Coordinates of C-alpha atoms and ligand atoms in Angstrom, one line a residue:
M83 CA -54.7 39.2 -161.1
Q84 CA -53.8 38.7 -157.3
G85 CA -56.2 38.9 -154.5
Q86 CA -56.6 37.1 -151.2
G87 CA -57.8 33.5 -151.3
V88 CA -60.5 33.1 -148.6
V89 CA -62.1 29.9 -149.6
K90 CA -60.0 27.1 -150.9
G91 CA -60.6 25.2 -154.2
Y92 CA -60.2 25.8 -157.9
A93 CA -62.8 27.1 -160.4
I94 CA -62.7 27.4 -164.2
G95 CA -65.7 29.2 -165.9
R96 CA -67.0 32.3 -167.7
A97 CA -67.1 35.7 -166.1
A98 CA -70.5 37.0 -165.2
I99 CA -70.3 40.6 -164.1
M100 CA -72.5 41.6 -161.4
S101 CA -74.2 44.9 -161.8
A102 CA -73.0 47.7 -159.4
A103 CA -75.5 50.6 -159.3
A104 CA -73.1 52.6 -157.1
L105 CA -70.5 52.8 -160.0
E106 CA -73.3 54.1 -162.4
V107 CA -74.8 56.9 -160.4
V108 CA -76.0 60.0 -162.1
H109 CA -75.3 63.2 -160.5
Y110 CA -77.6 66.2 -161.1
R111 CA -79.0 69.1 -159.1
I112 CA -82.9 69.3 -158.5
A113 CA -85.0 72.5 -158.6
E114 CA -86.1 74.0 -155.2
Q115 CA -89.7 73.0 -155.8
D116 CA -88.8 69.3 -156.4
V117 CA -86.9 69.0 -153.1
E118 CA -89.9 67.5 -151.1
A119 CA -90.8 65.0 -153.8
E120 CA -87.1 63.9 -154.1
C121 CA -86.9 63.4 -150.2
E122 CA -90.1 61.3 -150.6
R123 CA -88.7 59.3 -153.4
L124 CA -85.8 58.5 -151.2
K125 CA -87.9 57.7 -148.1
K126 CA -89.9 55.3 -150.2
A127 CA -86.8 53.7 -151.8
L128 CA -85.3 53.0 -148.2
A129 CA -88.5 51.5 -147.0
T130 CA -88.8 49.2 -150.0
A131 CA -85.2 48.0 -149.8
S132 CA -85.6 47.4 -146.1
G133 CA -88.9 45.6 -146.6
E134 CA -87.3 43.3 -149.2
L135 CA -84.5 42.4 -146.9
Q136 CA -86.9 41.7 -144.0
A137 CA -89.1 39.5 -146.3
M138 CA -86.1 37.5 -147.3
A139 CA -84.8 37.2 -143.7
V140 CA -88.1 35.5 -142.7
S141 CA -88.5 33.2 -145.7
L142 CA -85.1 31.7 -145.9
P143 CA -85.0 28.4 -147.5
D144 CA -84.0 25.5 -145.2
D145 CA -80.7 25.0 -146.8
A146 CA -79.6 28.6 -146.6
P147 CA -76.3 29.2 -144.8
R148 CA -77.3 29.9 -141.1
E149 CA -75.4 33.3 -141.1
L150 CA -77.7 34.8 -143.7
G151 CA -80.8 35.4 -141.5
P152 CA -79.1 37.6 -138.9
L153 CA -77.1 39.4 -141.6
L154 CA -80.1 40.4 -143.6
T155 CA -81.9 41.5 -140.4
V156 CA -78.8 43.7 -139.7
H157 CA -78.9 45.2 -143.1
S158 CA -82.6 46.0 -142.9
L159 CA -82.0 47.8 -139.6
L160 CA -79.2 49.9 -141.2
L161 CA -81.8 51.0 -143.7
D162 CA -84.3 51.8 -140.9
D163 CA -81.9 54.2 -139.1
A164 CA -83.6 57.5 -138.9
A165 CA -80.3 59.4 -139.0
L166 CA -79.6 57.8 -142.5
L167 CA -82.8 59.3 -143.8
Q168 CA -82.4 62.7 -142.1
E169 CA -78.8 63.3 -143.1
T170 CA -79.4 62.2 -146.6
C171 CA -82.5 64.3 -146.9
D172 CA -80.4 67.3 -145.6
L173 CA -78.0 66.9 -148.6
I174 CA -81.2 67.0 -151.0
I175 CA -82.5 70.1 -149.1
N176 CA -79.2 72.1 -148.6
R177 CA -77.3 71.1 -151.7
H178 CA -80.0 70.1 -154.0
Y179 CA -78.5 66.8 -154.8
N180 CA -80.6 64.2 -156.6
A181 CA -81.5 61.2 -154.2
E182 CA -78.9 58.8 -155.7
W183 CA -76.1 61.3 -155.4
A184 CA -77.1 62.3 -151.9
L185 CA -77.3 58.7 -150.8
T186 CA -73.8 57.8 -152.2
T187 CA -72.3 60.8 -150.7
Q188 CA -73.7 59.9 -147.2
G189 CA -72.8 56.3 -147.7
Q190 CA -69.2 57.3 -148.4
L191 CA -69.1 59.4 -145.3
L192 CA -70.2 56.5 -143.1
A193 CA -68.1 53.9 -144.8
E194 CA -65.0 56.2 -144.2
Q195 CA -65.9 56.3 -140.5
F196 CA -65.7 52.6 -140.4
S197 CA -62.5 52.5 -142.5
V198 CA -60.5 54.3 -139.8
M199 CA -61.6 51.9 -136.9
E200 CA -58.8 49.9 -135.4
D201 CA -60.5 46.7 -135.2
E202 CA -60.3 44.7 -138.5
Y203 CA -63.9 43.3 -138.0
L204 CA -65.4 46.7 -137.5
R205 CA -63.4 48.1 -140.4
E206 CA -64.9 45.6 -142.8
R207 CA -68.4 46.4 -141.6
G208 CA -68.1 49.6 -143.8
A209 CA -68.8 47.0 -146.5
D210 CA -72.2 46.4 -145.1
I211 CA -73.0 50.2 -145.6
R212 CA -71.9 50.1 -149.1
Q213 CA -74.0 46.9 -149.8
V214 CA -77.3 48.3 -148.4
I215 CA -76.8 51.5 -150.3
E216 CA -76.3 49.6 -153.5
R217 CA -79.5 47.9 -152.9
V218 CA -81.5 51.3 -152.4
L219 CA -79.7 52.6 -155.6
R220 CA -81.1 49.6 -157.5
V221 CA -84.6 50.3 -156.3
L222 CA -84.2 53.9 -157.2
S223 CA -83.1 53.0 -160.7
G224 CA -85.8 50.4 -161.1
S225 CA -83.4 47.7 -162.2
T226 CA -83.3 44.5 -160.2
A227 CA -81.1 42.1 -162.5
L228 CA -78.0 41.3 -160.9
L229 CA -76.2 39.3 -163.6
P230 CA -76.3 39.3 -167.4
S231 CA -78.1 36.2 -168.9
L232 CA -75.0 34.4 -170.1
E233 CA -75.0 30.8 -171.5
A234 CA -72.2 28.9 -169.9
G235 CA -70.0 27.8 -172.7
D236 CA -67.6 25.2 -173.2
A237 CA -65.3 26.2 -170.2
G238 CA -66.4 23.6 -167.8
D239 CA -70.0 24.5 -167.9
S240 CA -69.9 27.0 -165.1
L241 CA -70.1 30.7 -164.4
I242 CA -67.9 32.7 -162.0
V243 CA -69.4 35.9 -160.4
V244 CA -67.3 39.0 -160.7
A245 CA -68.4 41.8 -158.5
R246 CA -67.4 44.9 -156.8
D247 CA -68.7 43.4 -153.6
I248 CA -71.5 40.8 -152.9
S249 CA -74.0 41.6 -150.0
P250 CA -75.6 38.7 -148.1
A251 CA -78.8 39.4 -149.8
D252 CA -77.2 39.1 -153.2
M253 CA -75.6 35.8 -152.1
L254 CA -79.0 34.4 -151.3
K255 CA -80.1 35.3 -154.8
L256 CA -77.0 33.7 -156.3
R257 CA -77.1 30.7 -154.2
G258 CA -79.5 28.6 -156.0
A259 CA -77.6 28.9 -159.4
R260 CA -74.5 26.9 -158.4
F261 CA -71.6 29.3 -159.4
A262 CA -68.2 28.1 -159.6
A263 CA -66.6 30.9 -157.7
F264 CA -67.0 34.4 -156.3
L265 CA -64.5 37.1 -157.0
T266 CA -64.7 40.6 -155.6
D267 CA -62.8 43.9 -155.8
L268 CA -63.4 44.5 -152.1
G269 CA -63.4 42.4 -149.0
G270 CA -61.0 40.5 -146.6
P271 CA -61.0 37.2 -144.9
T272 CA -63.7 38.2 -142.4
S273 CA -65.9 40.0 -145.0
H274 CA -69.4 38.6 -145.4
T275 CA -68.6 37.3 -149.0
A276 CA -65.9 35.2 -147.3
I277 CA -68.2 34.0 -144.5
V278 CA -71.0 33.0 -146.5
A279 CA -68.9 31.5 -149.4
R280 CA -67.0 29.4 -146.7
S281 CA -70.4 28.1 -145.6
M282 CA -71.5 27.4 -149.2
N283 CA -68.1 25.8 -149.8
V284 CA -67.6 27.7 -153.0
P285 CA -64.1 29.0 -153.9
A286 CA -63.7 32.8 -153.3
V287 CA -61.0 35.4 -153.9
V288 CA -61.6 38.9 -152.5
G289 CA -59.6 42.1 -152.4
L290 CA -58.8 41.9 -156.1
G291 CA -58.8 45.7 -156.6
H292 CA -60.3 46.3 -160.0
I293 CA -61.3 43.0 -161.5
R294 CA -64.9 44.1 -162.1
M295 CA -63.6 46.9 -164.5
L296 CA -60.9 44.8 -166.2
V297 CA -62.7 41.7 -167.0
R298 CA -65.6 41.4 -169.5
D299 CA -68.7 39.2 -169.5
G300 CA -67.9 35.8 -170.9
D301 CA -64.2 36.0 -170.4
I302 CA -62.7 32.7 -169.4
L303 CA -61.3 32.7 -165.9
I304 CA -59.4 30.5 -163.5
A305 CA -59.8 31.2 -159.8
D306 CA -57.3 29.8 -157.3
G307 CA -58.8 29.9 -153.9
F308 CA -55.6 28.7 -152.3
T309 CA -53.2 31.5 -153.6
G310 CA -55.7 34.1 -154.5
A311 CA -54.6 34.2 -158.2
V312 CA -57.1 34.8 -160.9
L313 CA -56.1 34.1 -164.6
V314 CA -58.0 35.8 -167.3
N315 CA -58.3 34.1 -170.7
P316 CA -55.6 31.7 -170.1
S317 CA -54.0 29.4 -172.9
E318 CA -55.2 26.0 -173.4
L319 CA -52.1 24.6 -171.8
V320 CA -52.7 26.6 -168.6
L321 CA -56.4 25.5 -168.7
Q322 CA -55.4 21.9 -168.8
E323 CA -53.0 22.3 -166.0
Y324 CA -55.7 23.8 -163.8
R325 CA -58.3 21.1 -164.8
Q326 CA -55.9 18.6 -163.5
R327 CA -55.4 20.4 -160.3
Q328 CA -59.2 20.8 -160.0
A329 CA -59.7 17.0 -160.4
A330 CA -56.9 16.1 -158.0
Y331 CA -58.3 18.4 -155.3
A332 CA -61.9 17.0 -155.7
G333 CA -60.4 13.5 -155.4
D334 CA -58.6 14.6 -152.2
R335 CA -61.7 15.9 -150.7
A336 CA -63.8 12.9 -151.6
E337 CA -61.0 10.8 -150.1
L338 CA -60.9 12.8 -146.9
A339 CA -64.7 12.6 -146.4
L340 CA -64.2 8.8 -146.1
L341 CA -62.0 9.5 -143.0
R342 CA -64.9 10.9 -140.8
D343 CA -65.6 7.6 -139.0
A344 CA -62.0 6.2 -139.3
P345 CA -59.9 6.1 -136.1
A346 CA -57.2 8.6 -135.5
V347 CA -54.5 6.2 -134.8
T348 CA -50.8 6.6 -136.0
L349 CA -49.0 3.8 -138.0
D350 CA -47.5 2.7 -134.7
G351 CA -50.8 2.3 -133.0
I352 CA -51.0 5.4 -130.9
Q353 CA -54.5 6.7 -130.4
I354 CA -54.9 10.4 -131.0
K355 CA -57.9 12.5 -129.6
L356 CA -59.1 15.1 -132.0
E357 CA -61.5 17.7 -130.4
A358 CA -63.2 20.9 -131.7
N359 CA -62.8 24.6 -130.9
I360 CA -66.0 26.5 -130.9
E361 CA -67.0 29.9 -130.2
L362 CA -70.8 29.7 -130.1
P363 CA -73.0 26.9 -128.8
E364 CA -74.6 26.0 -132.1
E365 CA -71.1 25.2 -133.5
A366 CA -71.2 22.0 -131.6
V367 CA -73.3 20.4 -134.3
A368 CA -70.4 20.9 -136.9
A369 CA -68.0 19.6 -134.4
L370 CA -70.1 16.4 -134.0
Q371 CA -70.5 16.1 -137.8
A372 CA -66.7 16.2 -138.3
G373 CA -66.3 13.3 -135.9
A374 CA -64.8 15.2 -133.0
D375 CA -64.1 13.3 -129.8
G376 CA -65.2 16.3 -127.6
I377 CA -65.1 20.0 -127.4
G378 CA -61.4 20.9 -126.6
L379 CA -62.1 24.7 -126.3
F380 CA -65.3 26.5 -126.0
R381 CA -64.3 30.2 -126.0
S382 CA -67.2 31.4 -123.6
E383 CA -66.3 35.0 -124.0
F384 CA -68.1 35.1 -127.3
L385 CA -71.4 34.8 -125.3
F386 CA -70.5 38.1 -123.6
M387 CA -69.4 40.2 -126.6
G388 CA -71.4 42.2 -129.0
R389 CA -74.1 43.2 -126.5
R390 CA -74.8 45.8 -124.0
D391 CA -75.7 43.6 -121.1
L392 CA -74.1 40.6 -119.4
P393 CA -75.5 37.1 -120.1
S394 CA -77.4 36.1 -116.9
E395 CA -76.6 32.7 -115.0
E396 CA -79.8 31.2 -116.6
E397 CA -78.8 32.2 -120.1
Q398 CA -75.3 31.0 -119.7
Y399 CA -76.6 27.8 -118.2
Q400 CA -78.8 27.1 -121.2
A401 CA -76.0 27.9 -123.7
Y402 CA -73.5 25.5 -121.8
A403 CA -76.1 22.8 -121.3
S404 CA -77.0 22.9 -125.0
V405 CA -73.5 22.1 -126.0
V406 CA -73.2 19.4 -123.3
R407 CA -76.4 17.8 -124.7
T408 CA -75.3 17.9 -128.3
M409 CA -72.0 16.3 -127.5
A410 CA -73.8 13.4 -125.8
G411 CA -71.5 12.2 -123.1
R412 CA -68.2 13.4 -124.8
P413 CA -66.1 15.8 -122.9
V414 CA -66.8 19.6 -123.2
T415 CA -64.1 21.8 -122.1
I416 CA -65.5 25.3 -121.5
R417 CA -63.0 28.1 -120.9
T418 CA -64.0 30.7 -118.4
L419 CA -64.2 34.3 -119.7
D420 CA -61.0 35.3 -121.5
L421 CA -61.8 39.0 -121.9
G422 CA -59.1 41.7 -122.4
A423 CA -56.5 42.4 -125.2
D424 CA -58.3 42.1 -128.5
K425 CA -61.6 40.8 -126.9
T426 CA -63.6 43.4 -124.9
L427 CA -67.0 44.0 -123.5
D428 CA -69.1 46.5 -125.6
G429 CA -69.0 49.9 -124.1
D430 CA -65.8 49.1 -122.0
V431 CA -63.8 52.2 -122.4
T432 CA -60.9 51.3 -120.0
V433 CA -57.6 51.7 -121.9
A434 CA -54.9 49.6 -120.3
T435 CA -51.3 50.6 -120.8
N436 CA -50.7 47.3 -122.6
P437 CA -53.9 45.3 -122.9
A438 CA -52.2 42.0 -123.7
L439 CA -50.3 42.3 -120.4
G440 CA -53.0 43.8 -118.4
L441 CA -56.2 42.6 -116.6
R442 CA -57.0 39.8 -118.9
A443 CA -58.8 36.6 -118.5
I444 CA -58.5 34.9 -115.1
R445 CA -57.0 38.2 -113.7
Y446 CA -60.2 40.0 -114.9
C447 CA -62.4 37.3 -113.3
L448 CA -60.6 37.2 -110.0
A449 CA -60.9 41.0 -109.9
N450 CA -64.7 40.8 -110.7
P451 CA -66.0 38.0 -108.3
E452 CA -69.6 38.5 -108.9
L453 CA -69.3 38.1 -112.7
F454 CA -67.1 35.0 -112.0
A455 CA -69.4 33.5 -109.5
T456 CA -72.3 33.8 -112.1
Q457 CA -70.4 32.0 -114.7
L458 CA -69.1 29.2 -112.4
R459 CA -72.6 28.5 -111.1
A460 CA -73.8 28.2 -114.7
L461 CA -71.0 25.7 -115.5
L462 CA -71.7 23.6 -112.3
R463 CA -75.3 23.4 -113.3
A464 CA -74.7 22.6 -116.9
S465 CA -72.3 19.6 -115.8
L466 CA -75.3 17.8 -114.6
H467 CA -76.2 17.0 -118.2
G468 CA -72.8 15.4 -119.2
H469 CA -69.0 15.7 -119.0
V470 CA -68.1 19.3 -118.4
R471 CA -64.4 20.4 -117.7
I472 CA -63.6 23.9 -116.7
L473 CA -60.6 25.5 -118.3
I474 CA -59.0 28.6 -116.9
P475 CA -57.1 31.1 -119.2
M476 CA -53.9 33.0 -118.8
I477 CA -52.7 31.5 -115.4
S478 CA -49.2 32.5 -114.4
H479 CA -49.2 32.1 -110.6
M480 CA -50.2 29.2 -108.4
H481 CA -52.2 31.5 -106.1
E482 CA -54.5 32.1 -109.1
V483 CA -55.2 28.4 -109.3
R484 CA -55.9 28.4 -105.4
A485 CA -58.2 31.4 -105.7
T486 CA -60.1 29.7 -108.6
K487 CA -60.6 26.6 -106.6
Q488 CA -61.9 28.7 -103.7
A489 CA -64.3 30.5 -106.2
I490 CA -65.6 27.1 -107.4
E491 CA -66.1 25.8 -103.9
A492 CA -68.0 29.1 -103.0
A493 CA -70.2 28.6 -106.1
C494 CA -71.0 25.0 -105.1
E495 CA -71.9 26.2 -101.5
S496 CA -74.2 29.0 -102.9
L497 CA -75.9 26.5 -105.2
E498 CA -76.3 24.1 -102.4
A499 CA -77.8 26.8 -100.1
S500 CA -80.5 27.6 -102.6
G501 CA -81.3 24.0 -103.4
V502 CA -80.3 24.2 -107.1
P503 CA -79.0 20.9 -108.6
F504 CA -75.4 20.7 -109.9
A505 CA -72.6 18.2 -110.2
R506 CA -69.7 18.3 -107.8
N507 CA -66.1 17.2 -108.6
I508 CA -65.9 19.0 -111.9
S509 CA -62.5 18.7 -113.4
L510 CA -60.4 21.8 -113.4
G511 CA -57.7 22.5 -116.0
A512 CA -55.5 25.5 -117.2
M513 CA -54.3 27.1 -120.4
V514 CA -50.6 27.0 -120.7
E515 CA -50.2 30.2 -122.6
I516 CA -47.7 32.3 -120.4
P517 CA -44.1 31.2 -120.7
A518 CA -43.6 31.5 -117.0
M519 CA -46.1 28.8 -116.4
A520 CA -44.7 26.6 -119.1
I521 CA -41.2 26.9 -117.7
A522 CA -42.3 26.2 -114.0
I523 CA -45.1 23.8 -114.8
E524 CA -44.6 21.2 -112.2
P525 CA -46.7 22.6 -109.3
F526 CA -49.5 23.5 -111.8
A527 CA -49.4 19.9 -113.2
D528 CA -49.8 18.5 -109.7
A529 CA -52.7 20.9 -108.8
L530 CA -54.8 20.6 -111.8
D531 CA -56.7 17.8 -113.5
F532 CA -55.6 18.6 -117.2
L533 CA -53.7 21.2 -119.3
S534 CA -54.3 22.7 -122.6
I535 CA -51.5 24.6 -124.5
G536 CA -52.7 27.9 -126.0
T537 CA -50.0 28.3 -128.6
N538 CA -51.5 31.5 -130.0
D539 CA -50.6 33.4 -126.9
L540 CA -47.7 31.2 -125.9
I541 CA -45.8 32.2 -129.2
Q542 CA -46.8 35.9 -128.7
Y543 CA -45.5 36.0 -125.2
T544 CA -42.4 34.0 -125.7
L545 CA -41.3 35.9 -128.9
A546 CA -42.7 39.4 -127.8
I547 CA -44.6 39.5 -131.1
D548 CA -48.1 40.9 -131.0
R549 CA -50.4 38.2 -132.6
G550 CA -52.5 40.7 -134.4
D551 CA -49.9 43.1 -135.8
S552 CA -49.3 42.5 -139.5
E553 CA -46.0 44.6 -139.3
V554 CA -44.3 41.8 -137.3
A555 CA -46.3 38.9 -138.6
D556 CA -43.2 37.4 -140.3
L557 CA -41.5 37.0 -136.9
Y558 CA -44.5 35.2 -135.4
D559 CA -42.9 31.7 -135.8
P560 CA -44.4 28.7 -134.2
M561 CA -41.3 26.6 -135.1
H562 CA -39.0 28.7 -133.1
P563 CA -37.1 26.2 -130.8
A564 CA -37.8 28.2 -127.7
V565 CA -41.6 27.8 -128.3
L566 CA -41.2 24.1 -129.2
R567 CA -39.1 23.5 -126.0
L568 CA -41.8 25.1 -123.9
I569 CA -44.4 22.8 -125.5
A570 CA -42.2 19.7 -125.1
H571 CA -41.5 20.6 -121.4
T572 CA -45.2 21.0 -120.8
I573 CA -46.1 17.7 -122.5
N574 CA -43.4 15.8 -120.6
S575 CA -44.3 17.2 -117.2
A576 CA -48.1 16.4 -117.8
E577 CA -47.0 12.9 -118.6
R578 CA -45.0 12.6 -115.6
A579 CA -47.8 14.0 -113.4
G580 CA -50.2 11.6 -115.1
I581 CA -52.6 14.3 -116.4
P582 CA -53.9 14.8 -120.0
V583 CA -52.6 17.6 -122.1
A584 CA -53.9 19.2 -125.4
V585 CA -52.9 21.8 -127.7
C586 CA -55.8 24.1 -128.6
G587 CA -54.0 27.0 -130.5
E588 CA -54.3 27.4 -134.2
I589 CA -51.2 25.2 -134.9
A590 CA -53.2 22.2 -133.8
G591 CA -55.4 22.5 -136.8
D592 CA -52.6 23.2 -139.2
S593 CA -51.9 19.9 -140.9
R594 CA -48.4 20.9 -141.9
V595 CA -47.5 21.0 -138.2
T596 CA -49.3 17.6 -137.1
R597 CA -46.0 15.6 -137.4
M598 CA -44.1 18.0 -135.3
L599 CA -46.7 18.0 -132.6
L600 CA -46.8 14.1 -132.7
G601 CA -43.0 14.2 -132.4
L602 CA -43.4 16.4 -129.2
G603 CA -45.5 13.6 -127.8
L604 CA -48.8 15.4 -128.3
T605 CA -51.9 12.9 -128.3
E606 CA -54.7 15.5 -127.9
F607 CA -55.4 18.1 -130.5
S608 CA -58.2 20.7 -130.5
M609 CA -59.1 22.8 -133.7
H610 CA -61.8 24.3 -135.8
P611 CA -64.1 21.4 -137.0
Q612 CA -63.4 22.0 -140.7
Q613 CA -59.6 21.3 -140.2
M614 CA -60.2 17.9 -138.5
L615 CA -60.1 15.4 -141.4
D616 CA -56.9 17.0 -142.8
V617 CA -55.2 16.5 -139.5
K618 CA -56.7 13.0 -139.1
K619 CA -55.1 12.1 -142.5
E620 CA -51.7 13.2 -141.3
V621 CA -52.1 11.3 -138.0
R622 CA -52.8 8.0 -139.9
L623 CA -49.8 8.4 -142.1
A624 CA -47.3 9.2 -139.2
H625 CA -45.0 6.9 -137.1
S626 CA -45.3 8.6 -133.7
N627 CA -42.3 7.0 -132.1
A628 CA -40.0 7.7 -135.1
L629 CA -41.1 11.3 -135.0
R630 CA -40.3 11.6 -131.3
V631 CA -36.7 10.5 -131.8
K632 CA -36.3 12.8 -134.8
V633 CA -37.8 15.8 -133.0
A634 CA -36.0 15.2 -129.7
S635 CA -32.6 15.4 -131.4
A636 CA -33.5 18.4 -133.6
L637 CA -34.9 20.4 -130.7
N638 CA -31.5 20.7 -128.9
R639 CA -29.5 21.8 -131.8
A640 CA -31.5 23.4 -134.4
E641 CA -31.7 27.2 -135.2
R642 CA -35.2 26.5 -136.5
I643 CA -37.0 23.1 -136.9
D644 CA -37.4 22.2 -140.6
L645 CA -40.7 20.6 -141.1
A646 CA -39.7 19.0 -144.4
A647 CA -37.2 16.8 -142.3
L648 CA -40.1 15.1 -140.6
S649 CA -41.8 13.8 -143.6
N650 CA -41.5 9.9 -144.1
Ligands
PEP209 C1 -54.3 30.5 -127.5 O1 -54.0 31.5 -127.0 O2 -53.6 29.7 -128.2 C2 -55.8 30.1 -127.4 C3 -56.3 29.0 -127.8 O3 -56.6 31.1 -127.0 P1 -57.2 32.3 -127.7 O4 -56.8 32.3 -129.1 O5 -58.6 32.5 -127.5 O6 -56.3 33.4 -127.0
MG210 MG1 -55.2 32.6 -125.6

C-alpha cells in the first residue's frame, strides 16, 4: 500500500489495529419521551471526555513530546463548545437520532467545513474534530481499549499501530509501549500524527486510504517512512532485504550522532558555519543540542500569528531575549515581521490582488510604522543580552534600506529618551529573495552588514512558480541555472564587499544540495536543527575548491545542473 512517509525510518512488525468507534456507530431513532434523557447522556459523555483530556494535559509525564499539552487543551476546548452540544441536541430533538448518530452527523458537518478551507494547515484541523468525536463515542459505548492485546511474535518483536487516525490523546496512551511505527488512513505532513510521531522519532506513514480495513490484527507489516510504502505479509526474501536496510539506517544514525561535536570543515580545510532556522523561541534549545553555531533565521512573524492581538514590546523583548540567552553569545539573527502572502494576521480580511507581490514583509512594516517601531525597540533591548543581528525580509529597493535604518535610529532615540537600556550598533542585514536585488546586489552589499539568501522565495520569484501550488510543484526547480547564477552572483558580490552571506532557504538543509552550495562558494548554511548532522556529514566529505571549479564551469553552459556530477 502507498501513503505519505512523514517520519523517516524502517519498521518491521505485527499489525495492531486500533479501534475506531466512529466506524462502528449504531444508528437508531429514539422515542419522543426519551429525547431529554438522550440529550443528558450526550452532555455527560462530552463532559467526561473533556475532563479526561484536561486531566491528561495537566499530568503529562516529563518525557512527553512538548506539543502534547497544548494539543490536549485544544481538544478539550473543542468539546466544551456550547454550539457543539446545542447543535447535536437539536438533531436528537428534531430528528430523534440516538446520541452517537447525532454526534457523528454533526461532526461530519464540521469536518466538511474545515475540508474546504484553502489553508492546508486549517484543512487538516478537521482531523481534530474527528478525533475528539471518536473519544466521545468511546465514552458513550463504554469501551476504552484502544488496541487488541497481541503478543508480539517473531517478526522483530514489535507492533505497528494501524489506525484510521490517531489523536494526540491516543498518542499519549500509545507512547509508553514503544511501537515500531504508526500507519493511518488519514492525515498529511502537518497532521498531529506526523507532528507527534516526529517528536517521538517513530517512523510514520499517513494518508494510506483504507489500510485499517484491509489489514488484520497480527499481519506482518513492513513500513517504509522514506517512500511511504507499506508491505503486507511480505515474503521472507523481502523481509531480509528490509532487515538489512533497517540495520544500515540505524548504523547511519548512530554514526551521524557522533558528528555533533565534530567541526564542520571540508577536506581542504574550509570552515563552514551551520546555523539553525527557528519559528518559536523554545526551538532554540533544539538548535543548541544539534550543535548550531548560532541562529541564522528566527522567523519572528510566528509570534504574531494565531492570536487576536499583537504582541507588546515587552512580550517580544522577552521572547527575543530568551533565545539570545539560550544561545549564550552565539549570533542570533532575528528577521523582522514577514507577514503577507501565506502568512497573515488573524482576522486580517484584506485580499491583495496578488498577495505574494503585495504589501508583504518590509513593505508592510514601513507602511505600519508603529508596529515596526515596537518590534525594533524590542530587538534593540534584547541585544543587550548577547549578539543580535536584525534581518530585513523582501528588500528590493535601496530606499527601503535607508528607511529601515532611519526607523532603527528613531527606535534608538525613543528608548534613549525614556531611559530604557539597549545596545547600539546592532548589525543590519537583508534577505536576498527578490531577483532584482540579487541582480543589482552591489549597493546593498555596500550598505549592509550581512546578507542571507532566501531561496524559497528567490526560486518562486525567479521562475514565476507559486511555492505553495502543488499543480506547478514540478517546475519549482532549485537547480535551474538562473537561480544558481543569482546565488553565485550574490555570494561573489558579498565576498568582494567583505560581508558574510548565508543561505537560509530550505535548500540549505537538503544534504543532496550541500555540494552544489559549497561549489557556489557558500560557507554559511542555516536550516532546521534536525537536518544539521546530515549536512555536516556532506561538508566533511567534500573538497570545496574542487567543487568550485566544477560548478563554475557547469554554471555557464548547463541546461540544468546535474547533482550526480558533483560527487567525489
Ligand atoms: C525564504 O524565502 O527562503 C525564506 C527563508 O523565508 P520564508 O520561507 O520564511 O519566506
Ligand atoms: Mg522568504
